[in-house]
Structures are given as structure tokens and as C-alpha cells.
Amino acid sequence: MSTEQTAAAPVAARALAADDMADLARGAAILGSGGGGNPYMGQLIAERALTDHGDAQLVDVESVPAEAVILPLAVMGAPTVFQERLLAGDEVHRAITRAGIEAGRSVTHLMAVEVGGVNATTPIAPAVEMGLPLVDADLMGRAFPELPMVLTTLAGRTLSPVVLADDKGNVVTIEAVDSDWSERIARVVAVAMGGTAVIALPVIAGADLGCVAVRGTLTLAQQVGATVRRSREEHRDPIESLCTKLGATRLFHGRVLDVDRELTGGFVQGHAVIEGVPNHRRKEAGHSQTDKLVVDFQNEYLLARQAGAPVATTPNLICVLETETGEPVPADVLRYGLRVTVIVAHCDPRWTSAEGLALVGPQHFGYDCTFSPLTNH
């Protein structure tokens, strides 16, 4: 089932409090499919803002007025850099102000570009600091590594202008001929800004939001995080509970045997080899010691292979979790010896269309295979 189908029934508006952030951040890391940046730093920033300024107003897509001006926000760059550099805060406000100037209209709502990783929490602090409602939605339903990989692109809209801002006071507006050029230029700018920057995409009219948004994803992230936490508190298998919540498939269980990872052009790229071991939580014997799963990543986990054959591919969500705790393991911190379980969850169905797969399918990333639909393994 898609992320739209697994979220609870939407409500017009609800409060999002500091106490909600730990669950939301954990769930965002899971939905990030290995990427999107470590949400812990974003969690801390959001918690402080919510404590200082009060709860955020989280509004459903259907309750956003047609005349609303919604600004999608994200942090762009390599996840490893963001772990070492906290947002100062001013850069987000500068990006919002400049984006409003470029649009010629005042921004009325904020939203996340992607629900995965740190970017689920990126708009929360500025929303409460500026008194703006936060839309319970994003433009991906997960995390993807490239700027054009949003449903606005799939709807035929060009990502221009985009605004980038850094912690030094620099603000750059990019007017590009198409979304690919926006990505290429923005990536260079983010690297020049120190490897990471706040980015604001073109504003979205409230009347157009429904056709480009994945609804209810911030609520879903919070629910996913709470599912893992409660399962541990009740001494249940958190991964089994998570698979039930997401309609996901448990793909592989094992120990990380090798990780080949490098930072290239603003992306964390590489692959990991996971060696199968028995899972004592489950009745079946598990994988034999000779089984191996290779997971390829470019910020996000994009392809899983056994004996050279693909068993899971983007745009479905390939999630690597600590076997005992159910905690997500991002691609930039995956390490030798870690016992992990790999699960696969459905993406938003719009990504599995021919147009969607051309944008985010395995062949777009250079893999010599086609999309592998989710099946039971």
C-alpha cells in the first residue's frame, strides 16, 4: 500500500508539539530509505523552536485555501556534511523571504519537499517562528537524491526559480531553463556553500496542491516512529510491527560484511554487502550463511541484489533497520558488523507510472535493470 493509504484519516488541523518530534524524526528516517540526512539534528532544532514558540499548526491538504501560497523547503547537500553543521536558522528565513519576493506574493504556508530524513523537520522551526501553518504533506512520499524528483516535475512544472541560502548570509536565486539545469546549478552552489544549503522550491498555489502532494506524510512519519517505539516498550518485534503498519515486505536479515562508500559531487555513493544470518526473532531458520544481499545507494538505498539479480528497486522504499531495535540505518552511517534487516515498502503509485519510472526508476540511476514490483520474499 502507498504512503497515502497507510496514514490515518486526515483532520483539518492539529497541533504538532515538541514531544512529537522524536517519533516523527524516527519515522522520517525510515521513510527516507537511507537518505534525506540524519533527522536527529533537525529534531533538536524543531524541538527547541516548538518549546520556545508553541505548537505548530499542521493542516491537511484539503483544508488549504485555493488562494494559499505554499513554499516547499529542504536542506540540499551531502548528509554527512549536515551531521557536522547545524542550521543557524537565519538562512531558512532568508530563503523564505527571497522566495516570496521571487513569487511576488507573501508565503502563507510551509511544507516539506520530502518526508525522508532531516527534511521532514526542516520547515517546522520556521513555521512556528513565523506563525505560518505547516502542510501535512510532501512532494515525494520518501526521499530521493535529485532535485527534479518531485511530483511537481511529474506534473510538468519546471523547478525555477529556486532559492538557496547558507549560514554565512549568502542567498542565491537560480532561474533555469528546466528542472535538470536547476539541479545541476543548485548542486554546484550547495557544494560552494560548504556542502549543504537550505533550498526553497517554487511556490505552489493552494488550488494546485492536491495534484502534486503526497498527503498525510508528516502524520505517517510520526505514526511509523511511534510504532517502532511502542513495539519495543511492549517487547514485540518492532520490524514485524513496522511491516504491518507500512504493508512492507521483510526482504533480508544479516550482518554487514562490507561497505564501499565515497562522497562524490554532493552525493554519498556506494554499496553494502550484507551476509545472511539466522534471525532468532522468527521461527524460520532465516538465510543461510552463504546468502548475501548487495544494496546500492546514492544518498538513498536504490537497488538490492541477490546473486546479481535485482530483488528490490527504486522507487519502492528500501529500508535498512537495526534488527533488534528497528531503528533506521542511513546509508552514510552503515558500518561493518551491524546486524540489520532490510524491508521494502510501496512508494506512492504515481512513481510507478511510465513517466514516474523515467524520472526515479533504476535505469535513471544507471542500473541495468527495470523496476522490480514489491512481492513476498
Coordinates of C-alpha atoms in Angstrom, one line a residue:
M1 CA 0.0 0.0 0.0
S2 CA 1.2 3.5 -0.7
T3 CA 2.0 6.1 1.9
E4 CA -1.3 7.8 1.1
Q5 CA -3.2 4.7 2.0
T6 CA -1.4 3.9 5.3
A7 CA -1.7 7.3 7.0
A8 CA -4.6 7.8 9.4
A9 CA -7.7 9.6 8.2
P10 CA -6.7 13.3 7.8
V11 CA -8.1 16.0 10.1
A12 CA -8.3 19.6 9.0
A13 CA -5.7 20.8 11.5
R14 CA -4.0 19.6 14.6
A15 CA -1.1 20.7 16.9
L16 CA 2.4 19.3 16.4
A17 CA 4.3 19.6 19.7
A18 CA 7.9 19.2 20.8
D19 CA 7.0 15.8 22.4
D20 CA 6.1 14.5 18.9
M21 CA 9.4 15.2 17.4
A22 CA 11.3 12.0 18.4
D23 CA 8.7 9.7 16.8
L24 CA 8.4 12.0 13.8
A25 CA 12.2 12.0 13.3
R26 CA 12.5 8.2 13.6
G27 CA 9.7 7.7 11.2
A28 CA 11.1 10.2 8.7
A29 CA 14.5 8.3 8.8
I30 CA 12.6 5.1 8.0
L31 CA 10.6 6.7 5.1
G32 CA 13.9 8.3 3.9
S33 CA 15.0 4.9 2.6
G34 CA 18.5 5.5 3.8
G35 CA 18.8 9.2 2.8
G36 CA 17.4 12.6 3.5
G37 CA 20.1 13.3 6.1
N38 CA 20.2 12.4 9.8
P39 CA 16.9 13.7 11.3
Y40 CA 18.3 13.9 14.8
M41 CA 19.8 17.4 14.2
G42 CA 16.5 18.5 12.6
Q43 CA 14.7 17.0 15.6
L44 CA 16.7 19.1 18.0
I45 CA 16.1 22.3 16.1
A46 CA 12.4 21.7 15.8
E47 CA 12.1 20.7 19.5
R48 CA 13.7 24.0 20.6
A49 CA 11.5 26.1 18.3
L50 CA 8.4 24.3 19.4
T51 CA 9.4 24.7 23.1
D52 CA 10.1 28.4 22.6
H53 CA 7.2 29.4 20.3
G54 CA 4.5 26.9 21.0
D55 CA 3.0 24.1 18.9
A56 CA 3.0 24.1 15.1
Q57 CA -0.4 24.1 13.2
L58 CA -0.4 21.0 11.0
V59 CA -3.1 21.3 8.3
D60 CA -4.4 18.8 5.9
V61 CA -4.1 19.4 2.1
E62 CA -7.9 19.5 1.7
S63 CA -8.1 22.4 4.2
V64 CA -5.6 24.6 2.4
P65 CA -7.4 27.6 0.7
A66 CA -7.2 27.7 -3.1
E67 CA -5.5 31.2 -2.9
A68 CA -2.8 30.0 -0.4
V69 CA 0.9 30.3 -1.3
I70 CA 2.8 27.2 -0.2
L71 CA 6.6 27.1 -0.1
P72 CA 8.4 23.7 -0.1
L73 CA 11.6 23.7 1.9
A74 CA 14.5 21.3 2.2
V75 CA 18.2 21.0 3.1
M76 CA 20.3 20.2 0.0
G77 CA 23.7 18.5 0.0
A78 CA 25.5 15.6 1.4
P79 CA 24.0 14.1 4.6
T80 CA 27.5 13.6 6.1
V81 CA 28.1 17.4 6.0
F82 CA 24.8 18.3 7.7
Q83 CA 25.7 16.0 10.6
E84 CA 28.6 18.3 11.3
R85 CA 26.9 21.7 10.6
L86 CA 23.7 22.7 12.3
L87 CA 21.4 25.2 10.6
A88 CA 21.9 28.7 12.1
G89 CA 18.3 29.5 11.5
D90 CA 18.7 32.8 9.7
E91 CA 19.4 31.0 6.4
V92 CA 15.9 29.4 6.4
H93 CA 14.2 32.8 7.0
R94 CA 16.3 34.4 4.2
A95 CA 15.3 31.7 1.8
I96 CA 11.6 32.1 2.6
T97 CA 11.8 35.9 2.3
R98 CA 13.6 35.7 -1.1
A99 CA 11.2 33.0 -2.4
G100 CA 8.3 35.3 -1.6
I101 CA 9.9 38.2 -3.4
E102 CA 10.5 36.0 -6.4
A103 CA 6.9 34.8 -6.4
G104 CA 5.6 38.3 -5.9
R105 CA 3.3 37.1 -3.2
S106 CA 3.7 36.5 0.5
V107 CA 4.1 32.9 1.6
T108 CA 1.1 31.7 3.6
H109 CA 2.1 28.0 4.3
L110 CA 5.3 25.9 4.5
M111 CA 5.7 22.3 3.6
A112 CA 8.5 19.7 3.3
V113 CA 10.0 18.8 -0.1
E114 CA 10.5 15.3 1.1
V115 CA 9.3 13.4 4.2
G116 CA 12.5 11.4 4.4
G117 CA 15.3 12.2 6.9
V118 CA 16.0 15.7 8.1
N119 CA 13.8 17.4 5.5
A120 CA 10.6 16.2 7.3
T121 CA 11.6 18.5 10.1
T122 CA 13.2 21.4 8.1
P123 CA 10.1 23.6 7.8
I124 CA 8.8 23.1 11.4
A125 CA 11.1 25.6 13.1
P126 CA 10.4 28.5 10.6
A127 CA 6.7 27.6 10.6
V128 CA 6.4 28.3 14.3
E129 CA 8.9 31.2 14.3
M130 CA 7.0 33.0 11.5
G131 CA 3.5 31.9 12.6
L132 CA 2.8 30.0 9.4
P133 CA 0.7 26.8 9.1
L134 CA 2.6 23.6 8.1
V135 CA 1.0 21.4 5.4
D136 CA 0.8 17.7 6.3
A137 CA 2.3 16.5 3.0
D138 CA 5.4 16.4 0.9
L139 CA 6.3 16.2 -2.8
M140 CA 7.9 12.7 -2.8
G141 CA 6.4 10.4 -0.2
R142 CA 10.0 9.3 0.7
A143 CA 13.5 10.8 -0.1
F144 CA 15.2 11.0 -3.5
P145 CA 18.7 12.2 -4.2
E146 CA 18.0 14.7 -7.0
L147 CA 16.0 18.0 -7.0
P148 CA 13.7 17.2 -10.0
M149 CA 12.5 14.0 -8.4
V150 CA 9.3 15.6 -7.1
L151 CA 5.7 15.2 -8.1
T152 CA 5.7 18.8 -9.4
T153 CA 8.1 17.7 -12.1
L154 CA 5.9 14.8 -12.9
A155 CA 3.0 17.2 -13.3
G156 CA 5.0 19.1 -16.0
R157 CA 6.2 22.1 -13.9
T158 CA 9.7 23.5 -14.1
L159 CA 11.6 23.9 -10.9
S160 CA 12.5 27.6 -11.4
P161 CA 13.2 29.8 -9.7
V162 CA 14.8 28.1 -6.7
V163 CA 16.5 29.9 -3.8
L164 CA 19.5 28.6 -1.8
A165 CA 20.8 30.2 1.4
D166 CA 23.7 29.4 3.7
D167 CA 24.8 30.2 7.2
K168 CA 27.2 32.9 6.1
G169 CA 24.5 35.2 4.7
N170 CA 24.7 34.2 1.0
V171 CA 21.4 33.9 -0.9
V172 CA 21.4 32.7 -4.5
T173 CA 18.4 32.6 -6.8
I174 CA 18.5 30.2 -9.8
E175 CA 16.4 30.9 -12.9
A176 CA 16.9 27.8 -15.1
V177 CA 15.6 26.7 -18.4
D178 CA 14.4 23.4 -17.0
S179 CA 14.4 21.3 -13.8
D180 CA 17.6 19.4 -14.7
W181 CA 19.5 22.6 -15.0
S182 CA 18.1 23.8 -11.7
E183 CA 19.5 20.6 -10.1
R184 CA 22.9 20.9 -11.8
I185 CA 23.4 24.6 -10.8
A186 CA 22.0 24.2 -7.3
R187 CA 24.3 21.2 -6.6
V188 CA 27.3 23.3 -7.5
V189 CA 26.0 26.2 -5.4
A190 CA 25.4 23.9 -2.4
V191 CA 28.9 22.5 -2.7
A192 CA 30.3 26.0 -2.8
M193 CA 28.3 26.9 0.2
G194 CA 30.2 24.3 2.2
G195 CA 28.4 21.1 1.1
T196 CA 24.9 21.9 2.3
A197 CA 22.4 24.7 2.0
V198 CA 18.7 25.5 2.6
I199 CA 16.7 25.4 -0.6
A200 CA 13.3 26.7 -1.4
L201 CA 11.4 25.4 -4.5
P202 CA 8.9 27.4 -6.5
V203 CA 5.8 28.3 -4.5
I204 CA 2.7 26.2 -5.1
A205 CA -0.8 27.6 -5.3
G206 CA -3.3 26.1 -2.9
A207 CA -5.6 25.2 -5.8
D208 CA -2.8 23.1 -7.3
L209 CA -1.5 21.4 -4.2
G210 CA -3.7 18.3 -4.4
C211 CA -2.2 17.1 -7.7
V212 CA 1.4 17.4 -6.6
A213 CA 1.4 16.5 -2.9
V214 CA 1.6 13.1 -1.1
R215 CA -1.0 13.7 1.6
G216 CA -0.6 13.0 5.3
T217 CA 3.1 12.1 5.2
L218 CA 4.2 14.0 8.4
T219 CA 1.4 12.3 10.3
L220 CA 2.5 9.0 8.8
A221 CA 6.1 9.6 9.8
Q222 CA 5.0 10.3 13.4
Q223 CA 2.9 7.1 13.4
V224 CA 5.7 5.0 11.9
G225 CA 8.2 6.2 14.6
A226 CA 5.6 5.6 17.3
T227 CA 5.0 2.1 16.0
V228 CA 8.7 1.2 16.5
R229 CA 8.9 2.8 19.9
R230 CA 5.7 1.2 21.3
S231 CA 6.8 -2.2 20.0
R232 CA 10.0 -2.0 21.9
E233 CA 8.2 -0.8 25.0
E234 CA 5.8 -3.8 24.7
H235 CA 8.6 -6.3 24.0
R236 CA 7.3 -7.0 20.5
D237 CA 9.3 -7.3 17.3
P238 CA 9.5 -3.7 16.0
I239 CA 10.2 -4.7 12.5
E240 CA 7.2 -7.0 12.3
S241 CA 5.0 -4.2 13.6
L242 CA 6.6 -1.8 11.1
C243 CA 5.9 -4.1 8.2
T244 CA 2.3 -4.4 9.3
K245 CA 2.0 -0.6 9.5
L246 CA 3.5 0.1 6.1
G247 CA 2.3 -3.1 4.3
A248 CA 6.0 -3.8 3.8
T249 CA 7.9 -7.0 3.0
R250 CA 10.8 -8.3 5.1
L251 CA 13.4 -8.9 2.5
F252 CA 16.6 -10.0 4.2
H253 CA 18.3 -10.3 7.6
G254 CA 22.0 -10.4 8.1
R255 CA 25.3 -8.8 9.2
V256 CA 27.0 -6.0 7.3
L257 CA 30.1 -7.6 5.7
D258 CA 31.5 -4.7 3.7
V259 CA 30.7 -1.1 2.9
D260 CA 32.2 0.8 0.0
R261 CA 31.2 4.5 0.3
E262 CA 32.5 7.8 -1.1
L263 CA 31.4 11.4 -1.3
T264 CA 31.1 12.4 -4.9
G265 CA 29.6 15.6 -6.3
G266 CA 27.5 16.2 -3.2
F267 CA 26.2 12.6 -3.1
V268 CA 27.1 9.7 -0.7
Q269 CA 27.5 6.8 -3.2
G270 CA 28.5 3.2 -2.9
H271 CA 27.2 -0.2 -1.9
A272 CA 27.0 -2.5 1.1
V273 CA 27.3 -6.3 1.3
I274 CA 25.1 -8.0 3.9
E275 CA 25.7 -11.6 4.8
G276 CA 22.7 -13.6 5.8
V277 CA 22.4 -15.0 9.3
P278 CA 19.5 -16.7 11.2
N279 CA 17.0 -14.4 12.8
H280 CA 16.2 -15.6 16.3
R281 CA 13.1 -13.4 16.5
R282 CA 11.4 -15.5 13.8
K283 CA 10.5 -19.2 13.8
E284 CA 12.1 -20.0 10.4
A285 CA 15.8 -20.6 10.2
G286 CA 16.5 -17.5 8.2
H287 CA 19.0 -17.1 5.4
S288 CA 22.0 -19.5 5.2
Q289 CA 25.4 -18.2 5.9
T290 CA 26.2 -18.2 2.2
D291 CA 23.4 -15.9 1.2
K292 CA 24.4 -12.3 0.5
L293 CA 22.4 -9.2 -0.3
V294 CA 24.1 -6.2 -2.1
V295 CA 22.5 -2.8 -1.5
D296 CA 23.5 0.1 -3.8
F297 CA 22.9 3.7 -2.7
Q298 CA 23.2 7.2 -3.8
N299 CA 22.3 9.1 -0.7
E300 CA 19.2 6.7 -0.6
Y301 CA 19.1 3.0 -1.0
L302 CA 18.2 2.4 -4.6
L303 CA 18.8 -1.2 -5.5
A304 CA 19.0 -4.6 -3.7
R305 CA 20.5 -7.6 -5.5
Q306 CA 21.0 -11.3 -4.7
A307 CA 23.3 -13.3 -6.9
G308 CA 23.4 -10.3 -9.2
A309 CA 19.6 -10.3 -9.7
P310 CA 17.6 -7.3 -8.5
V311 CA 15.1 -8.2 -5.8
A312 CA 14.1 -4.6 -4.9
T313 CA 14.5 -1.3 -6.7
T314 CA 13.7 2.4 -6.6
P315 CA 11.1 4.0 -6.4
N316 CA 9.9 1.5 -3.8
L317 CA 11.4 2.2 -0.4
I318 CA 14.4 0.0 0.6
C319 CA 14.8 0.5 4.3
V320 CA 17.8 -0.9 6.4
L321 CA 16.9 -1.3 10.1
E322 CA 18.8 -2.5 13.2
T323 CA 17.4 -5.9 13.7
E324 CA 17.0 -5.7 17.5
T325 CA 15.7 -2.2 17.8
G326 CA 14.0 -1.4 14.5
E327 CA 16.0 1.8 14.3
P328 CA 16.7 3.0 10.8
V329 CA 20.3 2.9 9.5
P330 CA 21.0 5.7 7.0
A331 CA 23.4 4.9 4.1
D332 CA 26.0 7.3 5.4
V333 CA 26.4 5.6 8.7
L334 CA 26.0 1.9 7.7
R335 CA 29.1 0.0 9.1
Y336 CA 30.8 -3.3 9.2
G337 CA 29.4 -5.8 11.7
L338 CA 26.0 -4.2 12.2
R339 CA 23.1 -6.7 12.3
V340 CA 20.4 -5.4 10.1
T341 CA 17.1 -6.3 8.5
V342 CA 16.1 -5.0 5.1
I343 CA 12.4 -4.3 4.3
V344 CA 10.8 -3.0 1.2
A345 CA 7.7 -0.8 1.2
H346 CA 5.5 0.6 -1.6
C347 CA 6.1 4.1 -3.0
D348 CA 3.4 6.5 -4.0
P349 CA 1.7 4.8 -7.0
R350 CA 2.4 7.9 -9.2
W351 CA 6.1 7.0 -9.2
T352 CA 5.4 3.6 -10.9
S353 CA 3.9 5.1 -14.0
A354 CA 6.0 5.1 -17.1
E355 CA 6.7 8.8 -16.6
G356 CA 7.5 8.3 -12.9
L357 CA 9.9 5.4 -13.6
A358 CA 11.7 7.5 -16.2
L359 CA 12.4 10.1 -13.5
V360 CA 13.1 7.9 -10.5
G361 CA 13.4 4.3 -11.7
P362 CA 16.6 2.2 -11.6
Q363 CA 17.6 3.0 -15.2
H364 CA 17.7 6.7 -14.4
F365 CA 20.5 6.0 -12.0
G366 CA 22.4 3.9 -14.5
Y367 CA 21.4 0.4 -13.3
D368 CA 20.9 -2.2 -16.0
C369 CA 17.5 -3.4 -14.8
T370 CA 13.9 -2.5 -14.8
F371 CA 11.6 -1.6 -11.8
S372 CA 11.0 -4.6 -9.6
P373 CA 7.5 -4.5 -8.1
L374 CA 7.1 -5.5 -4.5
T375 CA 6.5 -9.2 -4.0
N376 CA 6.7 -11.5 -1.0
H377 CA 10.2 -12.9 -0.4

